[in-house]
Coordinates of N, CA and C in Angstrom, one line a residue:
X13 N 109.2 110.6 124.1 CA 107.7 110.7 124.4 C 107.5 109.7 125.6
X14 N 107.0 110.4 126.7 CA 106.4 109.2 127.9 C 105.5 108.5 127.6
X15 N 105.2 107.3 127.7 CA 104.0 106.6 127.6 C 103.6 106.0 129.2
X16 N 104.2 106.9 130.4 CA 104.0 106.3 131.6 C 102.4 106.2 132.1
X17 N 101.6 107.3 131.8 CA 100.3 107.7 132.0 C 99.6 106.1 131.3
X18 N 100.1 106.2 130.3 CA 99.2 105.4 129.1 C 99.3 104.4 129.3
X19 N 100.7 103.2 129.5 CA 100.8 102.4 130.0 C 100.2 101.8 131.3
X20 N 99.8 102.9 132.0 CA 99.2 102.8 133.4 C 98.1 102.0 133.4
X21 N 97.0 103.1 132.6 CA 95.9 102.8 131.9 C 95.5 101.6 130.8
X22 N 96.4 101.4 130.0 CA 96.7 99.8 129.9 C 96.7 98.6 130.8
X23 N 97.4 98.9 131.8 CA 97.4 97.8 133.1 C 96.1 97.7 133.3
X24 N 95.6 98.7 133.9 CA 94.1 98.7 134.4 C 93.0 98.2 133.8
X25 N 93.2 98.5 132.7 CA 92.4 97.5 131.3 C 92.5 96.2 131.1
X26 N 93.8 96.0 131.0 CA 94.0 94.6 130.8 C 93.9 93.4 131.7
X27 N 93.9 94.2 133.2 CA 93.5 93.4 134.5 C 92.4 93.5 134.9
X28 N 91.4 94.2 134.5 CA 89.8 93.9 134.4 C 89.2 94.7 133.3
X29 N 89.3 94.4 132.0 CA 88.7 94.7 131.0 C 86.9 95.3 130.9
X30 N 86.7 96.6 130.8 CA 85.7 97.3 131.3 C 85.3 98.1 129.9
X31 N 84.4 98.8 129.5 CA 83.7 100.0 128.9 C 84.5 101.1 129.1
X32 N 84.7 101.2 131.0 CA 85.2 102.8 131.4 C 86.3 102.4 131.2
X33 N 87.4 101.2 131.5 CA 88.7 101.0 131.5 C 89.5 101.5 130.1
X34 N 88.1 101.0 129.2 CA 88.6 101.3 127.4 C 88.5 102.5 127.4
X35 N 87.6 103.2 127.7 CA 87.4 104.7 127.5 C 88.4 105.7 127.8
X36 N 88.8 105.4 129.0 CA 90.2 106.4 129.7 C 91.4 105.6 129.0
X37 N 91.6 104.4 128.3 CA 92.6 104.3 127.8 C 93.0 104.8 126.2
X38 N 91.3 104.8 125.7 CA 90.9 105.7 124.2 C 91.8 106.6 124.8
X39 N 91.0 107.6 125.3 CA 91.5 109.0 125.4 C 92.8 109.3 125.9
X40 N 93.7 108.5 126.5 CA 95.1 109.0 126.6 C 95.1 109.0 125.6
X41 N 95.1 107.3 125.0 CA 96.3 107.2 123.9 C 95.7 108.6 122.6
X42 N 94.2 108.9 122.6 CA 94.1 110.1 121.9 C 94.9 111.1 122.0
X43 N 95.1 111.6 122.8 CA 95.4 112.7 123.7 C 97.5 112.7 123.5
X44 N 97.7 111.4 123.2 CA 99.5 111.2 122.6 C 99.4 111.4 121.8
X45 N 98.6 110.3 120.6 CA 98.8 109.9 118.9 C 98.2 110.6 118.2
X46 N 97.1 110.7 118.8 CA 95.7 111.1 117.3 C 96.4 112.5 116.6
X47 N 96.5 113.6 117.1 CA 97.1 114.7 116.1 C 98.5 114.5 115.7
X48 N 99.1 113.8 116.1 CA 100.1 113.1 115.2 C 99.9 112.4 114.3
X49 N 99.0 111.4 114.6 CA 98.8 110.5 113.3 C 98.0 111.4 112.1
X50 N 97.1 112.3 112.6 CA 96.6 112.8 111.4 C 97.6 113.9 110.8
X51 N 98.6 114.2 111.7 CA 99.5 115.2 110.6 C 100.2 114.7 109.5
X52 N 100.5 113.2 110.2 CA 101.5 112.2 109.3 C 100.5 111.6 108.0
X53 N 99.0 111.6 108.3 CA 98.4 111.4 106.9 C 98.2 112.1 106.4
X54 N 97.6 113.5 106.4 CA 97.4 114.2 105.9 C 98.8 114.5 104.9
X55 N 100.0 114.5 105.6 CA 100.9 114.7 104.6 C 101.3 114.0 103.5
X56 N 100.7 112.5 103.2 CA 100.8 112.0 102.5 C 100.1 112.2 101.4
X57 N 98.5 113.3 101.8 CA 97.8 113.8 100.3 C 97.1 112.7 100.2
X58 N 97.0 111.5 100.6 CA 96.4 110.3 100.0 C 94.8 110.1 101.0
X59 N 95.1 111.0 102.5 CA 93.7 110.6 103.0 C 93.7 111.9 103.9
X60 N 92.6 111.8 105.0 CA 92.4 113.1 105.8 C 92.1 112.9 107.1
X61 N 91.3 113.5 107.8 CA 91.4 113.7 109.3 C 90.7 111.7 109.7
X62 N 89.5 111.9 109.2 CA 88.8 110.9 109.0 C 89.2 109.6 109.3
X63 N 90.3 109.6 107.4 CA 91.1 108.4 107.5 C 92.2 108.0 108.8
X64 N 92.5 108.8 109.0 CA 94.0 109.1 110.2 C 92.8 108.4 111.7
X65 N 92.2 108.9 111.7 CA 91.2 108.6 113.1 C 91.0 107.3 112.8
X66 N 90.3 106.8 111.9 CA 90.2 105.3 111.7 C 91.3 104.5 112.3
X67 N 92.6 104.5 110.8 CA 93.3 104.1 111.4 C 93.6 104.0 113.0
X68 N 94.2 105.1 113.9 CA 94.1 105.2 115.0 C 92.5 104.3 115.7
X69 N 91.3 104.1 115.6 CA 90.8 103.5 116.2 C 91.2 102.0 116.1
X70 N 91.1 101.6 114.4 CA 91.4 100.3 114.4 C 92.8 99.7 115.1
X71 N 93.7 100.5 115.5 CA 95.3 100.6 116.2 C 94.3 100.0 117.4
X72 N 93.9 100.7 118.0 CA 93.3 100.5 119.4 C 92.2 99.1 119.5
X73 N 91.8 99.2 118.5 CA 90.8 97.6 118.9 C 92.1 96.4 118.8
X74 N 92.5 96.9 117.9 CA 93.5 95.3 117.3 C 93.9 95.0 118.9
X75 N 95.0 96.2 119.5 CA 96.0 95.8 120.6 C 95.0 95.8 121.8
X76 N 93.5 96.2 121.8 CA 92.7 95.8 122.7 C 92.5 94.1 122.7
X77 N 92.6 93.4 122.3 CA 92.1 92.3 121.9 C 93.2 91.4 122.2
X78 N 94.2 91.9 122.2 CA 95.1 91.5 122.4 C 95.8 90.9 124.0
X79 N 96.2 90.1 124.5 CA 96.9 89.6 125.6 C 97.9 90.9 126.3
X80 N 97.7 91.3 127.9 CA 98.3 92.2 128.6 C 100.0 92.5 127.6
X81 N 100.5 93.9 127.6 CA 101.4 94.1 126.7 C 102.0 95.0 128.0
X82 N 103.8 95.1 128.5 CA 104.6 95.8 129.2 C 104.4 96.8 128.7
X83 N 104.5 97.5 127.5 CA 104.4 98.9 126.6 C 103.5 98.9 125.8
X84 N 102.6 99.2 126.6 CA 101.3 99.1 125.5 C 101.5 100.7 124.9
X85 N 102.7 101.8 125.1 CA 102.3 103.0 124.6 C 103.4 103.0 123.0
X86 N 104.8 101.9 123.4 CA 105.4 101.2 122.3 C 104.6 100.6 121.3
X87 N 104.0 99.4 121.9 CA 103.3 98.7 120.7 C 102.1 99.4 119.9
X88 N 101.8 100.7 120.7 CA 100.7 101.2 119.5 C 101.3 102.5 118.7
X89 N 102.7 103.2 119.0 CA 103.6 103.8 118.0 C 103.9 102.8 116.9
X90 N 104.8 101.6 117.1 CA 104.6 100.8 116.4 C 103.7 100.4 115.6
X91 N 101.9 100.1 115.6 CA 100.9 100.0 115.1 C 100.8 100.6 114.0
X92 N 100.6 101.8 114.5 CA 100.3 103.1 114.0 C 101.2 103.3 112.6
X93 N 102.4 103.1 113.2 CA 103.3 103.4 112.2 C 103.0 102.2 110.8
X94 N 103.0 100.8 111.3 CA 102.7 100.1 110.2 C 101.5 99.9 109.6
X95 N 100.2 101.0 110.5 CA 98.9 101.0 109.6 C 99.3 101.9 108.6
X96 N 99.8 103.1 109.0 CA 99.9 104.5 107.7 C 100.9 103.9 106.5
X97 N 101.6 103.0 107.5 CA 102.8 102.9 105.6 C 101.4 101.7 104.6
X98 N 100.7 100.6 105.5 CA 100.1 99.7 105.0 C 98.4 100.8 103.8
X99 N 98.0 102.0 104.5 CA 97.2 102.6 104.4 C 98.1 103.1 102.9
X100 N 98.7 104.0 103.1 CA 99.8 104.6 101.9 C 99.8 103.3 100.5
X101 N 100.5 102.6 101.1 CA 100.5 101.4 99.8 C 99.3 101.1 99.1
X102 N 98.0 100.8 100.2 CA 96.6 100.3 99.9 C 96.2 101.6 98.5
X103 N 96.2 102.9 99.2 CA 95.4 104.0 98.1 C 96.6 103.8 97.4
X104 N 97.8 104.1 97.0 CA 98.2 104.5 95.9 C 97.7 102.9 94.7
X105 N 98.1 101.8 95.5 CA 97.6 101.1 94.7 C 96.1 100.9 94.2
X106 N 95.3 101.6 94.6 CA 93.7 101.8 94.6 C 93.7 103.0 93.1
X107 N 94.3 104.3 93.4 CA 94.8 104.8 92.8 C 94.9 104.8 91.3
X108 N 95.8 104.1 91.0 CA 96.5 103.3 89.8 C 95.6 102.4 89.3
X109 N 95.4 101.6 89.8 CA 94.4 100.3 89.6 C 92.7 100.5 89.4
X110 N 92.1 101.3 90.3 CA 90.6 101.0 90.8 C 90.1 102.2 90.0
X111 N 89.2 102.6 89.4 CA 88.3 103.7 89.2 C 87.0 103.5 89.4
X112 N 86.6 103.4 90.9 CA 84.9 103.7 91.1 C 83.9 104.2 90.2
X113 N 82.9 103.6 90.1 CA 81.9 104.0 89.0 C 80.5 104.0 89.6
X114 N 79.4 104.3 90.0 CA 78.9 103.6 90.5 C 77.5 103.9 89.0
X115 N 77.5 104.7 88.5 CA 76.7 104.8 87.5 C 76.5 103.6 86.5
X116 N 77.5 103.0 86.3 CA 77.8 101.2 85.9 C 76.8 100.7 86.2
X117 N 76.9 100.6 87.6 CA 76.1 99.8 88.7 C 74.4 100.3 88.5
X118 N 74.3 101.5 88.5 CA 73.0 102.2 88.0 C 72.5 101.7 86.9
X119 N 73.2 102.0 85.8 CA 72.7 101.5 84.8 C 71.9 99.9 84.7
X120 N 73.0 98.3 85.4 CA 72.2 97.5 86.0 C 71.4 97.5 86.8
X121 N 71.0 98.4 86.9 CA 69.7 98.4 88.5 C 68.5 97.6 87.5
X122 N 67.4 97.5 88.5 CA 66.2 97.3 88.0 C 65.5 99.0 87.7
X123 N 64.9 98.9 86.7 CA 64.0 99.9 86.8 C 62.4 100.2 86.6
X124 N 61.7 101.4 87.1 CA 60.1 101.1 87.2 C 59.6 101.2 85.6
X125 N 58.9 100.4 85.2 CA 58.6 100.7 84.3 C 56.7 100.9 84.6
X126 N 56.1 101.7 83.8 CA 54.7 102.2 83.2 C 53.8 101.2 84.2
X127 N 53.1 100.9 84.9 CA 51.8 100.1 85.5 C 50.9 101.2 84.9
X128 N 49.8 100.0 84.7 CA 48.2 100.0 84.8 C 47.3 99.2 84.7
X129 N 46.3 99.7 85.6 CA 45.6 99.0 86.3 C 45.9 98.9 88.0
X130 N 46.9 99.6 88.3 CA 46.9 99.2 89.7 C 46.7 100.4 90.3
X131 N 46.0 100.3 91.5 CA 45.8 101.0 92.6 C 46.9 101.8 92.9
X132 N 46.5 103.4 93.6 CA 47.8 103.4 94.2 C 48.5 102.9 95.1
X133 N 48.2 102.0 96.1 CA 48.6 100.9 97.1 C 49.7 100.6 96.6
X134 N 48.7 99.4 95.3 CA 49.5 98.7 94.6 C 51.1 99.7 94.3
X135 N 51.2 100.6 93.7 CA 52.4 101.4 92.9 C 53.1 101.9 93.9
X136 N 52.1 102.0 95.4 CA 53.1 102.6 96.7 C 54.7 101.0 97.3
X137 N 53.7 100.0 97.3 CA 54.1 99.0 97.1 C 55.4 98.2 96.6
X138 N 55.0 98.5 95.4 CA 56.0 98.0 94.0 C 56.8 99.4 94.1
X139 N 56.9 100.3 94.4 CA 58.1 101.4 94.7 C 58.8 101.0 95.7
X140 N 57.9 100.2 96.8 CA 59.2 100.6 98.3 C 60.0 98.6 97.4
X141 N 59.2 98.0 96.8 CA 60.4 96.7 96.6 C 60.9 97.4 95.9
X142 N 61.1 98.1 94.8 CA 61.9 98.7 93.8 C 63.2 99.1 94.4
X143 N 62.4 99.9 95.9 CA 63.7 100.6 96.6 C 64.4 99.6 97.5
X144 N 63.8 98.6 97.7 CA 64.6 97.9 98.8 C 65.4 97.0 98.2
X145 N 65.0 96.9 96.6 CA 66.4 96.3 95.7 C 67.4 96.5 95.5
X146 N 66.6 98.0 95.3 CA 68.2 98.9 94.9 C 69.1 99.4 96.3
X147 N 68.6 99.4 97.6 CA 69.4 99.6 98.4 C 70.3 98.4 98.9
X148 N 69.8 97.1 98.7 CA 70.4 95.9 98.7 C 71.6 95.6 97.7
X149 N 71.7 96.1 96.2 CA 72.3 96.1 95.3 C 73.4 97.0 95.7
X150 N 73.0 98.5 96.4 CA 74.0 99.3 96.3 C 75.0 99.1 97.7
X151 N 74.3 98.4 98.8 CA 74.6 98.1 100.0 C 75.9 96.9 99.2
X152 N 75.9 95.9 98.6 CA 76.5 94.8 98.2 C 77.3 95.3 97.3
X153 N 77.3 96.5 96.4 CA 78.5 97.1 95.5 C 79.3 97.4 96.5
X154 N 78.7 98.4 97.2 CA 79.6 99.2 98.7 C 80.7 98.3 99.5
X155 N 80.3 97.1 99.7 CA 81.0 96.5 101.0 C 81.9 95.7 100.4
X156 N 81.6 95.1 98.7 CA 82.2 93.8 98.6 C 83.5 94.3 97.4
X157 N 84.3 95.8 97.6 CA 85.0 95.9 97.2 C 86.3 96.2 97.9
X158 N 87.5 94.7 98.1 CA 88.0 94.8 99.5 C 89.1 95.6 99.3
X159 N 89.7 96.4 98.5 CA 90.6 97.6 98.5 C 90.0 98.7 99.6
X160 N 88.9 98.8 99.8 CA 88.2 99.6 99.8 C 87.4 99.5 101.5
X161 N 86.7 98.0 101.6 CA 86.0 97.8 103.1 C 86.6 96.9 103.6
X162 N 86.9 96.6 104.7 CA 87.4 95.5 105.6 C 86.4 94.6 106.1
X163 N 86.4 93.7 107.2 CA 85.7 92.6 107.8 C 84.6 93.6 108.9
X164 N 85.3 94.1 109.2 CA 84.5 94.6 110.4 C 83.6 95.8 109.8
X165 N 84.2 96.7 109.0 CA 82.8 97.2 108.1 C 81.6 96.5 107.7
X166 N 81.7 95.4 107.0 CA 81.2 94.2 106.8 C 80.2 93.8 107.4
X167 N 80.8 93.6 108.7 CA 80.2 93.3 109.9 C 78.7 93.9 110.4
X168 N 79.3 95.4 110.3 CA 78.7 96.8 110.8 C 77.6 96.5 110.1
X169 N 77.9 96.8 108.8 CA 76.9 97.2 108.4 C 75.4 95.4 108.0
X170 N 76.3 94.4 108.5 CA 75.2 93.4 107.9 C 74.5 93.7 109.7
X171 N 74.6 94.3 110.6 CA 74.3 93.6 111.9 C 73.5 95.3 112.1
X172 N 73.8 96.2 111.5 CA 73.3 97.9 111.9 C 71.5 97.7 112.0
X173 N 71.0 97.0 110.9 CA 69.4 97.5 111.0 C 68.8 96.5 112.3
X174 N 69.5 96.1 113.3 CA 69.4 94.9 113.7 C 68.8 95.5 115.6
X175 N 69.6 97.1 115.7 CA 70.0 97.6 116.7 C 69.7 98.8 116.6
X176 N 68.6 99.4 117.6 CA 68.1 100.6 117.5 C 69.4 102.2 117.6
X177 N 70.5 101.9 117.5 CA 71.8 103.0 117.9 C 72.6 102.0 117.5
X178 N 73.7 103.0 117.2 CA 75.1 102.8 116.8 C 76.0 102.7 118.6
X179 N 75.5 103.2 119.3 CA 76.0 102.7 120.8 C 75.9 101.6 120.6
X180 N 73.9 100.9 120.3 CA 73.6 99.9 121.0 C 74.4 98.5 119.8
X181 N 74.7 99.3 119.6 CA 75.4 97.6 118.0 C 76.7 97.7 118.4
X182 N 77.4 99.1 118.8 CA 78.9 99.2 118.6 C 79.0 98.6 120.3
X183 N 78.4 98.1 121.2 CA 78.5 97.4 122.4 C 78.4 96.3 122.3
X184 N 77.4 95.7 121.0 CA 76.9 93.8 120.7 C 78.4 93.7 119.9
X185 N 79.0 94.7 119.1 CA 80.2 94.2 118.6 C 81.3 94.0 119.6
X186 N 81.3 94.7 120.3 CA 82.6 94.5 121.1 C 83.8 96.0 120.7
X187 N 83.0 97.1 120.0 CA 83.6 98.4 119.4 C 83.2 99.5 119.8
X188 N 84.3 100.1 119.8 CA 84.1 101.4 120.7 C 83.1 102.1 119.3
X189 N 82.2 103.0 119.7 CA 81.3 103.8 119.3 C 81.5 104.3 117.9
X190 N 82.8 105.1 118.7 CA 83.7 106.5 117.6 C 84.2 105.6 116.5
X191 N 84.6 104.3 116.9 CA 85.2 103.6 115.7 C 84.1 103.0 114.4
X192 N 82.8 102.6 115.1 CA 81.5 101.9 114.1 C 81.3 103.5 113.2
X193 N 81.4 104.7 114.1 CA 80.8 105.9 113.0 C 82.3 106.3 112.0
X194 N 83.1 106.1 112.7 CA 84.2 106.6 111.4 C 84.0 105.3 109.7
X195 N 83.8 104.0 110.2 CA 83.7 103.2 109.9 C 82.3 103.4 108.6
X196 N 80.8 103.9 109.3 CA 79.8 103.9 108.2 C 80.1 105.3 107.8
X197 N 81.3 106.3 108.2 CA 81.4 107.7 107.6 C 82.2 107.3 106.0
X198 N 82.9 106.4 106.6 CA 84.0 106.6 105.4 C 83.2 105.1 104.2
X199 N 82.6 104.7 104.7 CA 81.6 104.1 103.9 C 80.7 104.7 103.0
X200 N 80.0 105.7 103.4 CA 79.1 106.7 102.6 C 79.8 107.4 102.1
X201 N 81.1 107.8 101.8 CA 81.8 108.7 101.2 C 81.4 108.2 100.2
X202 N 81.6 107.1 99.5 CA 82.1 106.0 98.6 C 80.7 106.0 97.7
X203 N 79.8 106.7 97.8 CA 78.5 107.1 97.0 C 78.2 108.3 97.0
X204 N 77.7 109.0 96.1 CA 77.3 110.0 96.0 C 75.6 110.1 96.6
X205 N 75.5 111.0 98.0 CA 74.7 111.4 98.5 C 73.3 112.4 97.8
X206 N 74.2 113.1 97.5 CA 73.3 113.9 96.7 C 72.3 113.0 95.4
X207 N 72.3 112.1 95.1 CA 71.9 111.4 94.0 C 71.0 110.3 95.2
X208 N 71.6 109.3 95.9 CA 71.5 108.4 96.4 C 70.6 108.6 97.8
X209 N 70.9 110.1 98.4 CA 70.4 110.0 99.8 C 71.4 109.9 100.9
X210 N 70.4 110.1 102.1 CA 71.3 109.6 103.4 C 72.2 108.1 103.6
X211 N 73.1 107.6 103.5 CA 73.1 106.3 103.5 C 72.8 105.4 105.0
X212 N 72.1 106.2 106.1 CA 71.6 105.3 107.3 C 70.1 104.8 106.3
X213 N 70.0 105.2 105.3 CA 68.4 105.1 104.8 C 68.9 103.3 104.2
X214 N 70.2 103.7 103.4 CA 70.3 102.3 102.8 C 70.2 101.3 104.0
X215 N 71.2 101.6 104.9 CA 71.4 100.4 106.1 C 70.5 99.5 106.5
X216 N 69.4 100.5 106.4 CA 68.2 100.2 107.7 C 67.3 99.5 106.7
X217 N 67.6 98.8 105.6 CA 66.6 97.7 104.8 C 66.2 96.5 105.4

């Protein structure tokens, strides 16, 4: 496999670090790995297109961040390779070990109980704190199980209601775009929508 192109576009990046520099270096190294990497997860059964992209972004920030590299098209085969076996280990261990519940978590919620005497103001009120408890509750189950979220999910989502777009936050972070949405995608997996809602609804408390 050449990585001459890609390496190129590495130099160029790493000798004036840019938005567009990152961008054309995304998309080579897309344009090598990405349907590779997602064939090699996918065959493992354990994740899907999604998961495979992730990984692959998070490949890309790490070695972004990183000091100029001769083979920057080596060191991110290499990456790659040690996220999927580290990805592989993480679920099957999750697997065996973890069984998500979030109905648990429901059951401790707070709940509305019967008013009277109040206005409907009042009851419009005491519904949205009801809801802003429970989105805070379910926001804090979500993040703080670390099989499951990393630092920079974490991140995402304590800094999201802060920034009118996911451009405009995934630029104050220092993250490419495609990476903050695979990030709150595979975050909302992790609840049931149909029950719960949109989860940009939770974020934005």
């Amino acid at each position: 496999m050449s990585f001459e192109k890609l390496n190129s576009l590495a130099a160029v990046y790493y000798s004036a670090p840019s938005s567009e520099a990152l961008r054309s270096l995304y998309d080579e190294a897309a344009n090598v790995f990405r349907r590779d990497n997602q064939r090699k997860i996918l065959a493992t059964r354990l994740g899907d297109e999604n998961d495979a992209d992730e990984l692959f972004d998070a490949a890309i920030l790490k070695l972004s961040r990183r000091p100029a590299m001769a083979n920057f098209g080596g060191y991110l085969s290499i990456t790659l390779k040690n996220a999927r076996r580290d990805f592989v280990k993480s679920m099957t261990r999750h697997r065996r070990r973890y069984e998500l519940s979030l109905d648990v978590k429901a059951e401790d919620a707070p709940t509305s109980e019967p008013t009277t005497g109040e206005t409907v103001e009042d009851e419009y009120f005491s519904l949205q704190r009801k809801k802003e408890i429970d989105q805070l509750q379910l926001i804090d189950f979500l993040v703080n199980d670390p099989t499951q979220v990393d630092r920079e999910t974490i991140l995402i989502v304590s800094q999201f209601s802060q920034y009118a777009s996911i451009t405009a936050l995934s630029k104050a972070l220092g993250m490419h775009h495609e990476y903050v949405k695979r990030k709150l995608r595979r975050l909302s997996r992790r609840y049931d929508s149909n029950r719960f809602g949109d989860y940009s609804e939770y974020l934005a408390v």
